[in-house]
Coordinates of N, CA, C and O and ligand atoms in Angstrom, one line a residue:
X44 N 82.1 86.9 101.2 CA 81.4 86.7 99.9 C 82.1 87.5 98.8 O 82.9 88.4 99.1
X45 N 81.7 87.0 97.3 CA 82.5 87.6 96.4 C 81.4 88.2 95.9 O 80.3 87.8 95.6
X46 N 82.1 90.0 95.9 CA 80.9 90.7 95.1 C 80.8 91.5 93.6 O 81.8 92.0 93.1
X47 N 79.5 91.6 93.1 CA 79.9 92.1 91.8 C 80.5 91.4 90.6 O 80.8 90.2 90.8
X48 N 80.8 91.8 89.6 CA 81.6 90.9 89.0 C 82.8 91.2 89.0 O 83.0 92.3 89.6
X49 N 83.7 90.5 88.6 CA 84.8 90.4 88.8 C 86.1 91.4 88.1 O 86.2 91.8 87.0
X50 N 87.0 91.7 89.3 CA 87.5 93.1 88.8 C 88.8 92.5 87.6 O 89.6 93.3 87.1
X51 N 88.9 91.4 87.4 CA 89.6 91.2 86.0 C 89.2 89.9 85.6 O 88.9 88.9 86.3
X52 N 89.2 90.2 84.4 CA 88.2 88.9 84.1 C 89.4 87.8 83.6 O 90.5 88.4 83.5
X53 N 89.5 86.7 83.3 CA 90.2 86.0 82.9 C 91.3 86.5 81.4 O 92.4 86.2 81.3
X54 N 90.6 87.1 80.7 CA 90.3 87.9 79.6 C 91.6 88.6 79.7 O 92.6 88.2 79.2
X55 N 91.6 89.6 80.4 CA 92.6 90.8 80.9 C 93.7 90.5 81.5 O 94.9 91.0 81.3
X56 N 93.1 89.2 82.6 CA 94.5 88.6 83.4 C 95.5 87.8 82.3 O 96.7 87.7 82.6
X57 N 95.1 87.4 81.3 CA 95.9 86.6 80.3 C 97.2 87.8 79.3 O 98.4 87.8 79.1
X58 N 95.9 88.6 79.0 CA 96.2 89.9 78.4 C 97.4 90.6 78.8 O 98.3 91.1 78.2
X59 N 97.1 90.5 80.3 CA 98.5 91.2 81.0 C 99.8 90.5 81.3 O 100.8 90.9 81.9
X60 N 99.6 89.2 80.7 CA 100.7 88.1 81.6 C 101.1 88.1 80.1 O 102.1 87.4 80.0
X61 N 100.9 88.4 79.3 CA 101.4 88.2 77.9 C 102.2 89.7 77.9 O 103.3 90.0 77.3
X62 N 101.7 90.2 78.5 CA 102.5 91.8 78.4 C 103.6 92.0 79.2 O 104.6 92.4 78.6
X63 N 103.5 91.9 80.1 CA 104.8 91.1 81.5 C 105.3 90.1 80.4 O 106.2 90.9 80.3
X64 N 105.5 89.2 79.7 CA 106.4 88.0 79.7 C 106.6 88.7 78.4 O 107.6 88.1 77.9
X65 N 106.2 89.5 77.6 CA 107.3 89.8 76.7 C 108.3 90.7 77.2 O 109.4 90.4 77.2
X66 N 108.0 91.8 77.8 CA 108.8 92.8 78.3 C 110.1 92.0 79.1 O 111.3 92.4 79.1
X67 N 109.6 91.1 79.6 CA 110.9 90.2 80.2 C 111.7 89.4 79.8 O 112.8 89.1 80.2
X68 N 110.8 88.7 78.5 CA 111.9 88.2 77.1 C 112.7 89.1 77.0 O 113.8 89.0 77.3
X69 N 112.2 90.0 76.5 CA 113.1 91.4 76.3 C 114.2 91.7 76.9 O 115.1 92.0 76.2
X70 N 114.3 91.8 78.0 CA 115.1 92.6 79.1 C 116.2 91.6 79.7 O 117.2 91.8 80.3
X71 N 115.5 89.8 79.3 CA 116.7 88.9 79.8 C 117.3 88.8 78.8 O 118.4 88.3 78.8
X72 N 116.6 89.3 77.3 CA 117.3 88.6 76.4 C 119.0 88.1 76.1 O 119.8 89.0 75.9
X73 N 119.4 86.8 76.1 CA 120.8 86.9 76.2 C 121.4 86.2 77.4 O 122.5 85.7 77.3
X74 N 120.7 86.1 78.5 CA 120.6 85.9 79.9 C 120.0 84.4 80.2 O 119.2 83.7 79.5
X75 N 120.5 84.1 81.2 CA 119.7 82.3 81.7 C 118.9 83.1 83.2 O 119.4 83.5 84.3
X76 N 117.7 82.9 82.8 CA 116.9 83.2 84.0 C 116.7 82.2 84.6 O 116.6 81.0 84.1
X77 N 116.5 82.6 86.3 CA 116.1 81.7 87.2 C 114.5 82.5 88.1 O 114.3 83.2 89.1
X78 N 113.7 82.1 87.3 CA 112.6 82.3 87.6 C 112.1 81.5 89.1 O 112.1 80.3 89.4
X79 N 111.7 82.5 89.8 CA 111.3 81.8 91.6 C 109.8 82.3 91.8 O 109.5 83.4 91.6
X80 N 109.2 81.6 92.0 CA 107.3 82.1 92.2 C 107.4 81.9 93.7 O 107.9 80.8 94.0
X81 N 107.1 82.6 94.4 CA 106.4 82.9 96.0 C 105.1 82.1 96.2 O 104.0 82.6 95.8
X82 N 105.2 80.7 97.0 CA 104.3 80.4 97.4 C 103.2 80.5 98.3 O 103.2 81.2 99.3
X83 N 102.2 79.8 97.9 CA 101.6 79.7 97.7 C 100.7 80.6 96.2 O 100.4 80.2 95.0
X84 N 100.6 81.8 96.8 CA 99.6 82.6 96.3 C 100.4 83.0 94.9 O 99.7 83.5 94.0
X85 N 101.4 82.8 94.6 CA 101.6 83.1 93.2 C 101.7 82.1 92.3 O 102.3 82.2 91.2
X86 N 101.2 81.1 92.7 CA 100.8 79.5 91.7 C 100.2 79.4 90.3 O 100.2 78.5 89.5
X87 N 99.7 80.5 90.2 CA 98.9 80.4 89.1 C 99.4 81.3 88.2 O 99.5 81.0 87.0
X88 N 99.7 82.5 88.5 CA 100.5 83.6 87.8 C 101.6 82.9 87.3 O 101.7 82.5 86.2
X89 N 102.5 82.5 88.7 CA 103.6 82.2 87.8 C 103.5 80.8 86.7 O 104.3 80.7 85.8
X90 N 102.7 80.1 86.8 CA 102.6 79.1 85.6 C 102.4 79.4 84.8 O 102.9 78.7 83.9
X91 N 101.3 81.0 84.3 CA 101.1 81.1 83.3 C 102.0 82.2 82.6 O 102.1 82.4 81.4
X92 N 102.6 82.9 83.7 CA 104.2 83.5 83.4 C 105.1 83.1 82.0 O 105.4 83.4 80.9
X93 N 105.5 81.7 83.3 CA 106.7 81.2 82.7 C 106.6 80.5 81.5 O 107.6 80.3 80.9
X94 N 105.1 80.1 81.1 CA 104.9 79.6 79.6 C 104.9 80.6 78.1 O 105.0 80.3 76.9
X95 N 104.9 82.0 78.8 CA 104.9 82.7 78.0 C 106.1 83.7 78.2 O 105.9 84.8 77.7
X96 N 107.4 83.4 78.8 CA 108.6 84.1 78.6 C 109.3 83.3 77.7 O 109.5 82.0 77.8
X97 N 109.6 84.0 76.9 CA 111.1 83.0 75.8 C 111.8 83.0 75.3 O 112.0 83.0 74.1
X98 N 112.6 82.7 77.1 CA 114.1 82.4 77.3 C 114.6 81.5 77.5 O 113.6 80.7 77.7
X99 N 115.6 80.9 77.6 CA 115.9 79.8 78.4 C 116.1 80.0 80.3 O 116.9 80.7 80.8
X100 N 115.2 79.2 80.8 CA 115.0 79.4 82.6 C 115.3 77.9 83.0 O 115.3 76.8 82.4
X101 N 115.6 78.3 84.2 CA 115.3 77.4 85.4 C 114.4 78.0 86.3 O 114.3 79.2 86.3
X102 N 113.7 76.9 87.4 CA 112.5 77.1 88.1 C 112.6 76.8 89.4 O 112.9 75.6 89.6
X103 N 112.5 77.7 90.6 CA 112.3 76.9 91.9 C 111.3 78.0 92.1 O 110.9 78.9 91.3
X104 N 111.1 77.9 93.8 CA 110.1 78.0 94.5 C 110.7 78.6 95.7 O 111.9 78.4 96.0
X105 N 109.8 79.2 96.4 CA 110.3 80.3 97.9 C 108.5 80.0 98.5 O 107.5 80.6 98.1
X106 N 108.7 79.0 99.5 CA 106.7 79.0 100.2 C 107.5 79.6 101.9 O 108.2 79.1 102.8
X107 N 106.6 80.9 101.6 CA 106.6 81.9 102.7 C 105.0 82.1 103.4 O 104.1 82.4 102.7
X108 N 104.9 82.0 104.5 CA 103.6 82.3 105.1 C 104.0 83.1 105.8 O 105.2 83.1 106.2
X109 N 102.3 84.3 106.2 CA 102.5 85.1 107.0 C 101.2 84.8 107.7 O 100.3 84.5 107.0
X110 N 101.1 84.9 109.0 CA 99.6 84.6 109.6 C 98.8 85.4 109.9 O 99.2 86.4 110.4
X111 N 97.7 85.2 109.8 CA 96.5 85.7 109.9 C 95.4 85.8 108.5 O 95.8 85.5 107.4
X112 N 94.2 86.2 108.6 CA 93.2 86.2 107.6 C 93.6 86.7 106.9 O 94.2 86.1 106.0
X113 N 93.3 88.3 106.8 CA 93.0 89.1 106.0 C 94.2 90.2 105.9 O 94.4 90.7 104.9
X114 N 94.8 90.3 107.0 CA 95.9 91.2 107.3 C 96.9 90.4 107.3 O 96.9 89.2 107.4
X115 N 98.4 91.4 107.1 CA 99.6 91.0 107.1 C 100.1 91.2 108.7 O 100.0 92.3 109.2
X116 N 100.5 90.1 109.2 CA 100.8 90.4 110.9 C 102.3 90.4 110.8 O 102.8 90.3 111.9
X117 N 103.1 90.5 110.0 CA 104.4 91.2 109.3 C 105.2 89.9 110.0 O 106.2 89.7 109.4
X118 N 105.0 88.9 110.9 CA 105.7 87.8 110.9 C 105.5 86.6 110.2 O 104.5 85.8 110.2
X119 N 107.2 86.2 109.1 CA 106.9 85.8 107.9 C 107.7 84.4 108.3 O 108.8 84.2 108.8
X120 N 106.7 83.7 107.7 CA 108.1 82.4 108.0 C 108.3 81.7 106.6 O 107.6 81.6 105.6
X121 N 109.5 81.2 106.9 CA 110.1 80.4 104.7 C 110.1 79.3 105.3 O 110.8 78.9 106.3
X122 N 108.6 78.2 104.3 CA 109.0 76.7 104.5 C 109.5 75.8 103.7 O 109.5 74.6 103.8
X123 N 110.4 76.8 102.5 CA 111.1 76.2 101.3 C 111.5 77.2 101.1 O 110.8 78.2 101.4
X124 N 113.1 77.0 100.2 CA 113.8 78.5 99.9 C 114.7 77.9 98.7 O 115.2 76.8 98.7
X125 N 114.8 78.6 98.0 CA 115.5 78.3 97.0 C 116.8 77.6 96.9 O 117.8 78.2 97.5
X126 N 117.0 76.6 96.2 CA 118.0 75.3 96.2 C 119.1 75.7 95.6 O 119.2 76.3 94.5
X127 N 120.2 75.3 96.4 CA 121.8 75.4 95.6 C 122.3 77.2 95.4 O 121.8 78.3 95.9
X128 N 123.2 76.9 94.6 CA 124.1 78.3 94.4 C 123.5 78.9 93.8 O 122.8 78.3 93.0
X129 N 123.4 80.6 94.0 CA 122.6 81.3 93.3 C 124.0 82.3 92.8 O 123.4 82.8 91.9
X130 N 124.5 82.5 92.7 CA 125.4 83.7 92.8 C 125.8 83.5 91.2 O 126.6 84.4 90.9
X131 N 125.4 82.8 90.3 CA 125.4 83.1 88.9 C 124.3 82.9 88.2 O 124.2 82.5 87.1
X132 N 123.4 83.3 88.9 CA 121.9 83.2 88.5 C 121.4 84.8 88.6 O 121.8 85.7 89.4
X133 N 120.3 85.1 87.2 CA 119.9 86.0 87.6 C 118.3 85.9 88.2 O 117.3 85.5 87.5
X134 N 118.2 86.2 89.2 CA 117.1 85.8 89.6 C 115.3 86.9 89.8 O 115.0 87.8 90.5
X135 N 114.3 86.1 88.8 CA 113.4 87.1 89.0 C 112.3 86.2 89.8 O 112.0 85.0 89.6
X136 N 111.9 87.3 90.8 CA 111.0 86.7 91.7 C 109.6 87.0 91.3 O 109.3 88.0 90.7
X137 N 108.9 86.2 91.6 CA 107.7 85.9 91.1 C 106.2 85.9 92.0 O 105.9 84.8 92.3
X138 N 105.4 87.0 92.3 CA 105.0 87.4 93.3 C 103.5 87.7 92.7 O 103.3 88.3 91.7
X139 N 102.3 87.1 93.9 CA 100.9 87.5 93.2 C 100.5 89.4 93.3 O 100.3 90.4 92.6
X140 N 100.7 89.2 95.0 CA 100.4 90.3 95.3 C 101.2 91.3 96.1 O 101.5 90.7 97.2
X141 N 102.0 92.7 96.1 CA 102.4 93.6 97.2 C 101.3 94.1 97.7 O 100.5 94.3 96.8
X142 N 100.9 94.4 98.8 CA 100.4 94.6 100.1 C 100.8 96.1 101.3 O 100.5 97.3 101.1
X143 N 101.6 95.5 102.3 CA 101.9 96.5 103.1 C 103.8 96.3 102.3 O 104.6 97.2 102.5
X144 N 104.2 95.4 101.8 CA 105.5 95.2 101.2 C 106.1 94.5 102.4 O 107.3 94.9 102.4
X145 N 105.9 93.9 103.2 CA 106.7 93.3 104.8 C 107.5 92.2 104.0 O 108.7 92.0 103.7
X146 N 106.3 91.6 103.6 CA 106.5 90.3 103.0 C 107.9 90.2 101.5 O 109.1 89.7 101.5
X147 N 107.3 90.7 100.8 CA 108.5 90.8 99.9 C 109.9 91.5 100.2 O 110.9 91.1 99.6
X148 N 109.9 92.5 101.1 CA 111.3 93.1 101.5 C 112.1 91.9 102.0 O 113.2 91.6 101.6
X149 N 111.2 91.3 102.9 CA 111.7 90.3 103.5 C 112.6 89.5 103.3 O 113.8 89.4 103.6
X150 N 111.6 88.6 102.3 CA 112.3 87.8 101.3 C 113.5 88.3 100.3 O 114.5 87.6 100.2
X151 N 113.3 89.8 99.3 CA 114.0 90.1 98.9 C 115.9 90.6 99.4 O 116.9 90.6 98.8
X152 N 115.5 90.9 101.0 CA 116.5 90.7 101.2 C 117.5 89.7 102.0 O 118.6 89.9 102.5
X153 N 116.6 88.1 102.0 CA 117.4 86.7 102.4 C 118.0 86.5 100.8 O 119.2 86.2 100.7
X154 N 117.1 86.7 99.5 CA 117.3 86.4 98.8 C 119.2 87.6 98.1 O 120.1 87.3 97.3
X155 N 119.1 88.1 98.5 CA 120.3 89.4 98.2 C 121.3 88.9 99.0 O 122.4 89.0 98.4
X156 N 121.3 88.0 100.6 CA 122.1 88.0 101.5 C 123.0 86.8 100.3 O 124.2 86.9 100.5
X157 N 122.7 85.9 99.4 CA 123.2 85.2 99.0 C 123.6 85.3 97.9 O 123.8 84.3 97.3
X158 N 123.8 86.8 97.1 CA 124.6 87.1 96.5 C 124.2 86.5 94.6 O 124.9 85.8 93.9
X159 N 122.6 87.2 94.1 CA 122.8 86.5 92.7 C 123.7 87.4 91.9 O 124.6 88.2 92.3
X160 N 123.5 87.1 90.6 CA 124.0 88.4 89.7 C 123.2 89.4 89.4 O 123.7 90.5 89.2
X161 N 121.9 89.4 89.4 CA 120.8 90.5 89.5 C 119.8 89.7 90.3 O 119.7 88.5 90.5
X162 N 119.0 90.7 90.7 CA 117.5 90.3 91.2 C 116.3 91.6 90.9 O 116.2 92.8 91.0
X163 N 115.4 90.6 90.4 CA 114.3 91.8 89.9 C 113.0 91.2 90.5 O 113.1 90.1 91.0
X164 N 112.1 91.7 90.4 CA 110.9 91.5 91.3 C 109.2 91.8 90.3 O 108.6 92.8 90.2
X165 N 108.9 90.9 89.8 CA 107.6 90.6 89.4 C 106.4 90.3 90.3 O 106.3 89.3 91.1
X166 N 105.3 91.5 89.9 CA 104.1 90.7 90.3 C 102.7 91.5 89.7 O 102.4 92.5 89.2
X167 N 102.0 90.5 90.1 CA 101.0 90.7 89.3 C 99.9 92.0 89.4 O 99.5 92.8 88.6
X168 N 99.7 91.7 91.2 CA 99.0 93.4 91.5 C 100.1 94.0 92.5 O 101.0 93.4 93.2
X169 N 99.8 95.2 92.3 CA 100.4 96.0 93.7 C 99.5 97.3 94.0 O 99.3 98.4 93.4
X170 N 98.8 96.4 95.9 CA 97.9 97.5 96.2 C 99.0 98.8 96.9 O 99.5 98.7 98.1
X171 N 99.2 99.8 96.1 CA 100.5 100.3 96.1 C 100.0 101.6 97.5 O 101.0 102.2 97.9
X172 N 98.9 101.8 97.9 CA 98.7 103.1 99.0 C 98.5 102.4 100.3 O 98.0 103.0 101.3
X173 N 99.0 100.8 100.3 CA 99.0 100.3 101.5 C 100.6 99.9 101.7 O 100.8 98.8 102.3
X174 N 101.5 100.6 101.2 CA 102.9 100.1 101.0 C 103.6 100.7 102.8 O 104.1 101.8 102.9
X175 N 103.4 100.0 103.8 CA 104.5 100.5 104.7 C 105.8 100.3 104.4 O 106.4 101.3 104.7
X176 N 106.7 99.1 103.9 CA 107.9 98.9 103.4 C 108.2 99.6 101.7 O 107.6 99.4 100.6
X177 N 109.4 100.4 102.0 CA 109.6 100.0 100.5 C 110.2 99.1 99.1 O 111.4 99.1 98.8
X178 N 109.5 98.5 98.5 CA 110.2 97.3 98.0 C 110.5 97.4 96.3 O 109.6 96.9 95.5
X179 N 111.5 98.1 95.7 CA 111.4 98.3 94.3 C 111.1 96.7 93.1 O 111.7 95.7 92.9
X180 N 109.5 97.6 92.7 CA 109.1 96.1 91.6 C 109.5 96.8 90.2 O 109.3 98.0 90.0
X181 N 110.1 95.9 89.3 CA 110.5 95.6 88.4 C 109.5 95.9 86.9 O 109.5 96.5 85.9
X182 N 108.4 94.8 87.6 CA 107.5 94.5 86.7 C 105.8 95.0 87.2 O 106.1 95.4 88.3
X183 N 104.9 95.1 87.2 CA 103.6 95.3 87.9 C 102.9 95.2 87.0 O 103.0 95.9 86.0
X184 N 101.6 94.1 87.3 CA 100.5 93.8 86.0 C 99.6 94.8 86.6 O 99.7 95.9 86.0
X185 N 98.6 94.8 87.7 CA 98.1 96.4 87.9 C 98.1 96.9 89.0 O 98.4 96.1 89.9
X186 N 97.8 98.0 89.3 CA 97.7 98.6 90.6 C 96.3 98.5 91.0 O 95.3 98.7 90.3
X187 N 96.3 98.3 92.0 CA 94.7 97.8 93.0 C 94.4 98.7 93.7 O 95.3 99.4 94.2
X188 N 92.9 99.1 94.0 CA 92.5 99.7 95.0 C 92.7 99.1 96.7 O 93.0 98.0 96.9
X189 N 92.6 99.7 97.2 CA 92.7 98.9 99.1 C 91.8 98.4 99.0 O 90.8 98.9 99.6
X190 N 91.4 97.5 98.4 CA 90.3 96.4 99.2 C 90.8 94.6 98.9 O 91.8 94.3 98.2
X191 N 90.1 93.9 99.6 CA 90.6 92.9 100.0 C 90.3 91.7 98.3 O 89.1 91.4 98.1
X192 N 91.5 91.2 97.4 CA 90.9 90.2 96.4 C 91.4 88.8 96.8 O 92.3 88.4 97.6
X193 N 90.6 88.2 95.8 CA 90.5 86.7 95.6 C 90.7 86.5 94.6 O 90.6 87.5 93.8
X194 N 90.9 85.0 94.0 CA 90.7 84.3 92.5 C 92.3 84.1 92.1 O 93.1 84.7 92.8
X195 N 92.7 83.5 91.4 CA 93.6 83.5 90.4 C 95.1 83.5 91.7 O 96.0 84.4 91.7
X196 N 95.0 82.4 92.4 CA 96.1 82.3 93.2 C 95.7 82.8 94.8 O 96.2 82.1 95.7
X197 N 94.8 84.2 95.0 CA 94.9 84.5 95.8 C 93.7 84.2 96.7 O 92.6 84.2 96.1
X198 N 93.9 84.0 98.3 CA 93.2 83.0 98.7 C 92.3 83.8 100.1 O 93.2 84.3 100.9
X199 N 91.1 84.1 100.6 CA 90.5 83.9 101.8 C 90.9 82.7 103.0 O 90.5 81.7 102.5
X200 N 91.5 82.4 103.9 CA 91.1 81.5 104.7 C 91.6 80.3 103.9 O 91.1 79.2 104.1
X201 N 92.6 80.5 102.9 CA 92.8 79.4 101.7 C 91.6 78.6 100.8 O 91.4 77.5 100.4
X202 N 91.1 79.8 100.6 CA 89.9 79.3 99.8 C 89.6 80.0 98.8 O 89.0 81.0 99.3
X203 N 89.7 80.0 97.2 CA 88.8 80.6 96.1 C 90.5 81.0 95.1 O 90.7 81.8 94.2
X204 N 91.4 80.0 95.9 CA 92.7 80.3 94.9 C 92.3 79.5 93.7 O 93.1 79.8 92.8
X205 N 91.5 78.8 93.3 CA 91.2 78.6 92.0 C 90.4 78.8 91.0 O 90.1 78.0 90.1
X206 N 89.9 80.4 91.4 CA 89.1 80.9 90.6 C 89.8 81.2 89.6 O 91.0 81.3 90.0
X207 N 89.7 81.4 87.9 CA 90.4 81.8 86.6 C 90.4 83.7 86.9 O 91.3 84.3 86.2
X208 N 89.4 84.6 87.7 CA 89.4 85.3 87.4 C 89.9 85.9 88.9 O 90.2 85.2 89.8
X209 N 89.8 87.7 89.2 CA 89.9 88.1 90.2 C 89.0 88.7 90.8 O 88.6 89.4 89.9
X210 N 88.2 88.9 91.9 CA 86.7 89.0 92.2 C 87.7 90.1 93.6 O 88.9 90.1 93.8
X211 N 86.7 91.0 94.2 CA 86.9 91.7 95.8 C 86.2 90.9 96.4 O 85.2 90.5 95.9
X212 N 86.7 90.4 97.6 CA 86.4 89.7 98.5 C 85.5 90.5 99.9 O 86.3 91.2 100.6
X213 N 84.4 90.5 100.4 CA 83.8 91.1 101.9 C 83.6 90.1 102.5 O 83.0 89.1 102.1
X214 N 84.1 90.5 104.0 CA 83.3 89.4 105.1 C 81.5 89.8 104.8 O 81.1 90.8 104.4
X215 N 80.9 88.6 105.2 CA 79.6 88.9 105.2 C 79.7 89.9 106.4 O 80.4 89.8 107.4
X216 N 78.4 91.2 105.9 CA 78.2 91.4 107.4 C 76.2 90.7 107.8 O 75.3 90.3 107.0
X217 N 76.3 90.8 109.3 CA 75.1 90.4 109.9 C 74.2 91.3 110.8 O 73.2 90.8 111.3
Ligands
IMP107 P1 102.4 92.2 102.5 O1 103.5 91.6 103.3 O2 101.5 93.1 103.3 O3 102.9 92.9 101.2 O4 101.4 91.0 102.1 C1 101.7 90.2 101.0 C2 100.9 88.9 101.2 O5 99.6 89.1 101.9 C3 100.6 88.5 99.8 O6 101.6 87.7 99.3 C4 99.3 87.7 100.0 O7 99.5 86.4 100.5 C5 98.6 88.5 101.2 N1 97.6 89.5 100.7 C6 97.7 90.8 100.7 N2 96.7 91.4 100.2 C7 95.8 90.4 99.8 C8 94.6 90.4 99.1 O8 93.9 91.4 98.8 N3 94.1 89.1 98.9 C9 94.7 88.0 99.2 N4 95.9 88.0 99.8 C10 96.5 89.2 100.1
MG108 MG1 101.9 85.9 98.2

């Protein structure tokens, strides 16, 4: 169940994606970005990202799953990866949540094995005192307590990714 009200409200999340996407106008300025969002769970971030950076981009996609509920069981599989030559691309990846970091190292380093011109790493939260890997982020909209969220991309059991806001998630107990 979702409890309490919601630890960002729609309000704040916009607030911060506006603050992230200028900072990154900024920093490509001059630059052709190749903006990549991490699927699933960063669907919503990054849409509302990419409408408010402005540069000129191109757009793909990286859908990575890792299984299980609630936990990271650190085996990650890519069921789409990014299309064609990268190696004159600067590439910012596009991420809801860091976690234990398994997940993004991961990827960050298939994504390195192919050689862009830079790579930098956006995301929206980072529950940063559950970090077993280390994965340097670029950009960070906020830092999270350990507990488990929902809303705004991120999903229970694949469910409540389309709430506008971010809520803490608890199993019921009985
Ligand atoms: P990591 O590999 O442990 O960093 O886990 C990253 C992935 O686990 C994220 O991309 C999410 O899909 C998922 N995840 C981690 N924490 C949460 C959470 O609080 N809510 C929803 N999904 C989460
Ligand atoms: Mg994710």
């Amino acid at each position: 169940m979702i409890t309490g009200k919601p630890l960002f409200s729609t309000e704040r999340i916009q607030a911060k994606v506006k603050e992230l996407a200028a900072r990154i106008s900024e920093d490509y300025s001059g630059k052709e970005l190749l903006a990549v969002g991490i699927l699933k769970g960063a669907f919503m971030f990054f849409s509302d990202i990419v409408r408010s950076i402005e540069i000129p981009m191109t757009l793909d996609f990286i859908i990575a799953s890792s299984y299980v509920k609630t936990e990271t069981s650190g085996e990650i599989k890519i069921h789409y990866d990014i299309k064609g030559d990268i190696s004159d691309k600067h590439v910012l990846l596009i991420e809801d949540i860091v976690d234990t970091g398994v997940t993004l190292n991961h990827i960050r380093e298939r994504v390195l094995s192919r050689t862009p011109l830079s790579l930098k790493i956006c995301t929206f939260l980072d529950k940063k005192e559950r970090r077993l890997v280390d994965v340097p982020l670029d950009y960070a909209g906020f830092i999270i307590p350990n507990e488990f969220v929902v809303g705004y991309g991120l999903d229970y059991d694949n469910k409540f990714r389309n709430l506008p806001y971010i809520s803490i998630f608890k199993k019921k107990m009985y």
